[in-house]
Amino acid sequence: MSEIKTIGVVGAGTMGNGIAQLASQIGANVIMRDIKEEFVERGLASINKFLSKGVERGKVTEEQKQDVLSRIKGTTEVSDLAEADFIVEAVIEDLDLKKKVFSELDEVCRPEVILATNTSSMSITLIAAATKRPEKVVGMHFFNPVPLMKLVEIIRGYATSDEAVKVTSELAQKMGKETVEVKVDSPGFIVNRLMIPHMLEAVKLVEEGVASREDVDKALKLGLNYPMGPFELMDFTGIDICKFVADYFYDELNKELKWVSPTLLKNTVRSGNLGRKTGKGWYDYKK
């Protein structure tokens, strides 16, 4: 594998722009692609905002901020990714969309380029099957907010090579992350496989009248030393994401009843109150 000088990021949303920022901070040139110019511009603005806060807090200088921004090129053209030495896909959690993206990347990128997916739960093997290079497809699951969270899960698909795992792990570590290796392509990998059950049980406790959501959050923060309670965390990541992943687990993990979403969770998602991104979820964030 040649030196990684240019990193392509597909998706300029919360995860994508965070990954693009990290890639630029280690000195790589970055090509951040999304389907609309407005999405690209929003992603670049988010990076600028995050770095500006760092300047205010004395974490980075204005010169360092401008240096990082200067290495990130936004585009809507998938063909621009042809010059990338490594790709990270960070589009929405839609398997068909991811397969389409990987099929396009397979055509555009050089044969030796590793294609990584930031999926939080989906099958690396299925995504890799959309390419002619399944041995070079790997899971690289960052956590939100990307610049601050220390963990990256590195996930093997059925055909992922040792070399792809090694290169991806080393890149994540160069970005300042700690890595864990998921050796079998199992839904949810490590973190979500453990996190989703405790979110579902938290909702059931409230639904059954055992405790209020405020007290459930307080109990886990003070009793288990969690930085956020499960309801706060669902609001932060998106309540719909919790339900989506639970439904995916139900389909993929033998339709076990423990993965069935509680009625309260279903109705909250149906109401459109999805957390911070909509201004209201389990808690109210509207000013």
Short mmCIF file of C-alpha atoms in Angstrom, two decimals:
data_model
loop_
_atom_site.label_atom_id
_atom_site.label_comp_id
_atom_site.label_asym_id
_atom_site.label_seq_id
_atom_site.Cartn_x
_atom_site.Cartn_y
_atom_site.Cartn_z
CA MET A 1 0.00 0.00 0.00
CA SER A 2 1.46 3.34 -1.03
CA GLU A 3 1.50 6.31 1.35
CA ILE A 4 -1.90 7.84 2.05
CA LYS A 5 -1.60 11.47 0.96
CA THR A 6 -5.18 12.13 -0.16
CA ILE A 7 -8.26 10.88 1.69
CA GLY A 8 -11.71 10.88 0.14
CA VAL A 9 -14.78 11.27 2.33
CA VAL A 10 -18.22 10.47 0.91
CA GLY A 11 -20.91 12.36 2.81
CA ALA A 12 -20.52 15.86 4.28
CA GLY A 13 -22.95 15.42 7.18
CA THR A 14 -22.08 15.30 10.87
CA MET A 15 -19.92 12.18 10.63
CA GLY A 16 -18.45 12.94 7.21
CA ASN A 17 -17.30 16.48 7.96
CA GLY A 18 -15.84 15.33 11.28
CA ILE A 19 -13.83 12.62 9.51
CA ALA A 20 -12.74 15.13 6.86
CA GLN A 21 -11.53 17.49 9.58
CA LEU A 22 -9.50 14.74 11.28
CA ALA A 23 -7.98 13.67 7.98
CA SER A 24 -6.86 17.22 7.23
CA GLN A 25 -5.48 17.66 10.75
CA ILE A 26 -2.97 14.85 10.15
CA GLY A 27 -1.74 16.65 7.03
CA ALA A 28 -3.67 14.75 4.36
CA ASN A 29 -5.38 16.43 1.45
CA VAL A 30 -9.12 15.77 1.67
CA ILE A 31 -11.83 15.48 -0.97
CA MET A 32 -15.25 15.68 0.70
CA ARG A 33 -18.08 14.73 -1.63
CA ASP A 34 -21.85 14.98 -1.25
CA ILE A 35 -24.75 14.94 -3.70
CA LYS A 36 -25.67 18.62 -3.41
CA GLU A 37 -23.55 21.75 -3.21
CA GLU A 38 -25.58 22.99 -0.24
CA PHE A 39 -24.67 19.82 1.70
CA VAL A 40 -21.00 20.32 0.89
CA GLU A 41 -21.12 23.97 1.96
CA ARG A 42 -22.92 23.07 5.19
CA GLY A 43 -20.23 20.48 5.94
CA LEU A 44 -17.42 22.96 5.35
CA ALA A 45 -19.23 25.51 7.54
CA SER A 46 -19.49 22.93 10.35
CA ILE A 47 -15.76 22.28 10.21
CA ASN A 48 -15.08 26.03 10.28
CA LYS A 49 -17.39 26.46 13.26
CA PHE A 50 -15.77 23.62 15.21
CA LEU A 51 -12.27 24.93 14.56
CA SER A 52 -13.32 28.51 15.40
CA LYS A 53 -14.43 27.31 18.83
CA GLY A 54 -11.02 25.72 19.19
CA VAL A 55 -9.39 29.06 18.42
CA GLU A 56 -11.58 30.77 21.03
CA ARG A 57 -10.54 28.21 23.63
CA GLY A 58 -6.87 28.41 22.73
CA LYS A 59 -6.75 24.82 21.48
CA VAL A 60 -5.66 25.82 17.97
CA THR A 61 -4.34 28.98 16.40
CA GLU A 62 -6.05 30.88 13.60
CA GLU A 63 -3.16 29.88 11.34
CA GLN A 64 -3.67 26.18 12.17
CA LYS A 65 -7.39 26.50 11.52
CA GLN A 66 -6.81 28.05 8.09
CA ASP A 67 -4.21 25.37 7.35
CA VAL A 68 -6.74 22.61 8.06
CA LEU A 69 -9.47 24.27 5.99
CA SER A 70 -7.12 24.86 3.05
CA ARG A 71 -6.56 21.12 2.59
CA ILE A 72 -10.27 20.22 2.34
CA LYS A 73 -11.82 20.36 -1.11
CA GLY A 74 -15.60 20.08 -1.36
CA THR A 75 -17.22 18.56 -4.43
CA THR A 76 -20.41 17.01 -5.79
CA GLU A 77 -18.55 14.97 -8.43
CA VAL A 78 -17.78 11.34 -7.60
CA SER A 79 -15.10 11.41 -10.32
CA ASP A 80 -13.06 13.82 -8.16
CA LEU A 81 -12.45 10.93 -5.75
CA ALA A 82 -10.27 9.20 -8.35
CA GLU A 83 -7.15 10.83 -6.91
CA ALA A 84 -7.82 9.57 -3.35
CA ASP A 85 -5.46 7.01 -1.77
CA PHE A 86 -8.05 5.93 0.83
CA ILE A 87 -11.83 6.43 1.02
CA VAL A 88 -14.19 6.66 3.98
CA GLU A 89 -17.93 6.48 3.23
CA ALA A 90 -20.20 8.26 5.69
CA VAL A 91 -23.62 8.45 4.04
CA ILE A 92 -26.90 7.70 5.82
CA GLU A 93 -27.61 4.19 7.14
CA ASP A 94 -29.32 2.86 4.04
CA LEU A 95 -27.87 -0.42 2.76
CA ASP A 96 -28.99 0.04 -0.85
CA LEU A 97 -27.50 3.54 -0.92
CA LYS A 98 -24.22 2.33 0.55
CA LYS A 99 -24.01 -0.48 -2.01
CA LYS A 100 -24.64 2.04 -4.80
CA VAL A 101 -21.91 4.33 -3.45
CA PHE A 102 -19.41 1.47 -3.18
CA SER A 103 -20.20 0.28 -6.69
CA GLU A 104 -19.47 3.81 -7.98
CA LEU A 105 -16.29 4.08 -5.91
CA ASP A 106 -15.12 0.71 -7.21
CA GLU A 107 -15.32 2.05 -10.75
CA VAL A 108 -13.68 5.40 -9.99
CA CYS A 109 -10.88 4.52 -7.56
CA ARG A 110 -7.59 2.81 -8.35
CA PRO A 111 -7.63 -0.97 -7.70
CA GLU A 112 -5.29 -0.75 -4.71
CA VAL A 113 -7.37 1.84 -2.83
CA ILE A 114 -9.06 0.68 0.38
CA LEU A 115 -12.75 1.55 0.68
CA ALA A 116 -13.88 1.99 4.29
CA THR A 117 -17.45 2.37 5.53
CA ASN A 118 -18.46 4.27 8.66
CA THR A 119 -21.62 2.19 9.06
CA SER A 120 -22.56 1.76 12.71
CA SER A 121 -24.33 -1.59 12.34
CA MET A 122 -24.65 -2.89 8.79
CA SER A 123 -22.94 -5.83 7.12
CA ILE A 124 -19.49 -5.02 5.74
CA THR A 125 -19.74 -8.20 3.67
CA LEU A 126 -22.93 -7.06 1.92
CA ILE A 127 -21.47 -3.63 1.20
CA ALA A 128 -18.25 -5.21 -0.10
CA ALA A 129 -20.23 -7.47 -2.43
CA ALA A 130 -21.12 -4.38 -4.48
CA THR A 131 -17.45 -4.11 -5.48
CA LYS A 132 -14.84 -6.18 -7.30
CA ARG A 133 -12.42 -5.65 -4.39
CA PRO A 134 -14.13 -7.14 -1.30
CA GLU A 135 -10.73 -7.82 0.26
CA LYS A 136 -10.14 -4.05 0.33
CA VAL A 137 -13.48 -3.15 1.92
CA VAL A 138 -13.41 -2.62 5.70
CA GLY A 139 -15.53 -1.12 8.45
CA MET A 140 -14.14 2.05 10.05
CA HIS A 141 -16.78 3.11 12.57
CA PHE A 142 -16.15 6.53 14.13
CA PHE A 143 -18.28 7.92 16.95
CA ASN A 144 -20.07 11.25 17.29
CA PRO A 145 -18.66 13.89 17.72
CA VAL A 146 -15.85 12.54 15.54
CA PRO A 147 -13.08 14.99 16.54
CA LEU A 148 -13.61 14.28 20.26
CA MET A 149 -14.58 10.61 20.64
CA LYS A 150 -11.51 8.40 21.04
CA LEU A 151 -12.77 5.09 19.65
CA VAL A 152 -12.83 3.67 16.13
CA GLU A 153 -14.15 0.16 15.54
CA ILE A 154 -12.30 -1.64 12.73
CA ILE A 155 -14.57 -4.34 11.29
CA ARG A 156 -13.65 -7.27 9.06
CA GLY A 157 -16.01 -8.31 6.31
CA TYR A 158 -15.99 -11.93 5.17
CA ALA A 159 -13.21 -11.24 2.63
CA THR A 160 -11.41 -8.27 4.24
CA SER A 161 -7.64 -8.77 4.08
CA ASP A 162 -5.22 -8.48 7.00
CA GLU A 163 -3.50 -5.68 5.07
CA ALA A 164 -6.72 -3.64 4.82
CA VAL A 165 -7.30 -4.01 8.56
CA LYS A 166 -3.70 -3.02 9.32
CA VAL A 167 -3.70 0.06 7.07
CA THR A 168 -7.09 1.23 8.35
CA SER A 169 -6.11 0.73 12.00
CA GLU A 170 -2.85 2.63 11.50
CA LEU A 171 -4.69 5.49 9.81
CA ALA A 172 -7.20 5.74 12.68
CA GLN A 173 -4.35 5.74 15.19
CA LYS A 174 -2.57 8.45 13.22
CA MET A 175 -5.79 10.46 13.60
CA GLY A 176 -5.36 10.14 17.36
CA LYS A 177 -7.89 7.35 17.89
CA GLU A 178 -7.83 4.12 19.86
CA THR A 179 -8.97 1.12 17.83
CA VAL A 180 -10.66 -2.20 18.51
CA GLU A 181 -10.93 -4.99 15.96
CA VAL A 182 -14.26 -6.67 15.27
CA LYS A 183 -13.18 -10.06 13.93
CA VAL A 184 -16.59 -11.28 12.73
CA ASP A 185 -19.02 -9.24 10.63
CA SER A 186 -21.86 -9.31 13.17
CA PRO A 187 -24.66 -6.68 13.29
CA GLY A 188 -23.88 -3.73 15.52
CA PHE A 189 -20.27 -4.77 16.04
CA ILE A 190 -19.30 -4.15 19.70
CA VAL A 191 -20.63 -0.79 20.89
CA ASN A 192 -24.10 -0.75 19.33
CA ARG A 193 -24.65 -4.43 20.12
CA LEU A 194 -24.23 -3.49 23.79
CA MET A 195 -25.71 0.03 23.72
CA ILE A 196 -29.05 -0.60 21.98
CA PRO A 197 -30.34 -3.10 24.59
CA HIS A 198 -29.77 -0.65 27.42
CA MET A 199 -31.59 2.09 25.46
CA LEU A 200 -34.56 -0.22 24.84
CA GLU A 201 -34.67 -1.24 28.51
CA ALA A 202 -34.54 2.43 29.56
CA VAL A 203 -37.61 3.15 27.40
CA LYS A 204 -39.40 0.11 28.87
CA LEU A 205 -38.72 1.33 32.42
CA VAL A 206 -40.44 4.62 31.61
CA GLU A 207 -43.23 2.95 29.61
CA GLU A 208 -43.97 0.62 32.54
CA GLY A 209 -44.01 3.53 35.01
CA VAL A 210 -41.02 2.22 36.96
CA ALA A 211 -39.21 5.58 36.85
CA SER A 212 -39.17 8.90 35.01
CA ARG A 213 -36.75 9.41 32.13
CA GLU A 214 -35.02 12.10 34.18
CA ASP A 215 -34.39 9.62 37.01
CA VAL A 216 -33.29 6.86 34.63
CA ASP A 217 -30.72 9.24 33.14
CA LYS A 218 -29.65 10.39 36.61
CA ALA A 219 -29.31 6.80 37.85
CA LEU A 220 -27.03 5.72 35.03
CA LYS A 221 -24.89 8.85 35.21
CA LEU A 222 -24.39 8.64 38.97
CA GLY A 223 -24.63 4.86 39.42
CA LEU A 224 -22.63 3.69 36.40
CA ASN A 225 -20.61 6.86 35.78
CA TYR A 226 -22.01 7.32 32.25
CA PRO A 227 -21.32 10.81 30.85
CA MET A 228 -24.86 10.90 29.40
CA GLY A 229 -28.01 9.03 30.34
CA PRO A 230 -29.70 6.82 27.70
CA PHE A 231 -32.46 9.35 26.96
CA GLU A 232 -29.95 12.19 26.64
CA LEU A 233 -27.84 10.01 24.35
CA MET A 234 -30.80 9.05 22.16
CA ASP A 235 -31.67 12.74 21.83
CA PHE A 236 -28.07 13.48 20.88
CA THR A 237 -27.72 10.75 18.23
CA GLY A 238 -31.34 10.74 17.01
CA ILE A 239 -34.18 8.70 18.50
CA ASP A 240 -35.00 7.36 15.04
CA ILE A 241 -31.48 5.93 14.79
CA CYS A 242 -32.08 3.86 17.94
CA LYS A 243 -35.28 2.42 16.47
CA PHE A 244 -33.69 1.85 13.07
CA VAL A 245 -30.80 -0.12 14.56
CA ALA A 246 -33.11 -2.11 16.86
CA ASP A 247 -35.29 -3.05 13.87
CA TYR A 248 -32.18 -4.06 11.93
CA PHE A 249 -31.00 -6.24 14.82
CA TYR A 250 -34.43 -7.88 15.01
CA ASP A 251 -34.24 -8.84 11.34
CA GLU A 252 -30.61 -9.97 11.43
CA LEU A 253 -30.37 -11.64 14.85
CA ASN A 254 -32.99 -14.38 14.64
CA LYS A 255 -35.95 -12.09 15.42
CA GLU A 256 -35.23 -12.26 19.14
CA LEU A 257 -37.91 -10.45 21.17
CA LYS A 258 -35.31 -8.39 23.04
CA TRP A 259 -34.83 -6.32 19.87
CA VAL A 260 -38.51 -5.34 19.51
CA SER A 261 -38.96 -1.59 19.92
CA PRO A 262 -41.25 -0.57 22.81
CA THR A 263 -44.50 1.18 21.81
CA LEU A 264 -43.30 4.39 23.48
CA LEU A 265 -40.22 4.42 21.25
CA LYS A 266 -42.27 3.75 18.11
CA ASN A 267 -44.76 6.52 18.90
CA THR A 268 -42.02 9.02 19.74
CA VAL A 269 -40.42 8.41 16.33
CA ARG A 270 -43.81 8.59 14.60
CA SER A 271 -44.44 11.97 16.24
CA GLY A 272 -41.38 13.40 14.47
CA ASN A 273 -39.77 14.41 17.76
CA LEU A 274 -36.38 12.85 17.09
CA GLY A 275 -34.13 14.68 19.52
CA ARG A 276 -31.79 17.62 19.21
CA LYS A 277 -31.94 17.64 15.41
CA THR A 278 -35.68 18.43 15.50
CA GLY A 279 -35.57 20.62 18.62
CA LYS A 280 -37.55 18.14 20.70
CA GLY A 281 -37.21 14.49 21.69
CA TRP A 282 -37.31 12.95 25.12
CA TYR A 283 -36.45 16.48 26.25
CA ASP A 284 -37.27 19.89 24.78
CA TYR A 285 -34.38 21.79 23.13
CA LYS A 286 -36.36 24.62 21.56
CA LYS A 287 -35.36 28.07 22.71
#
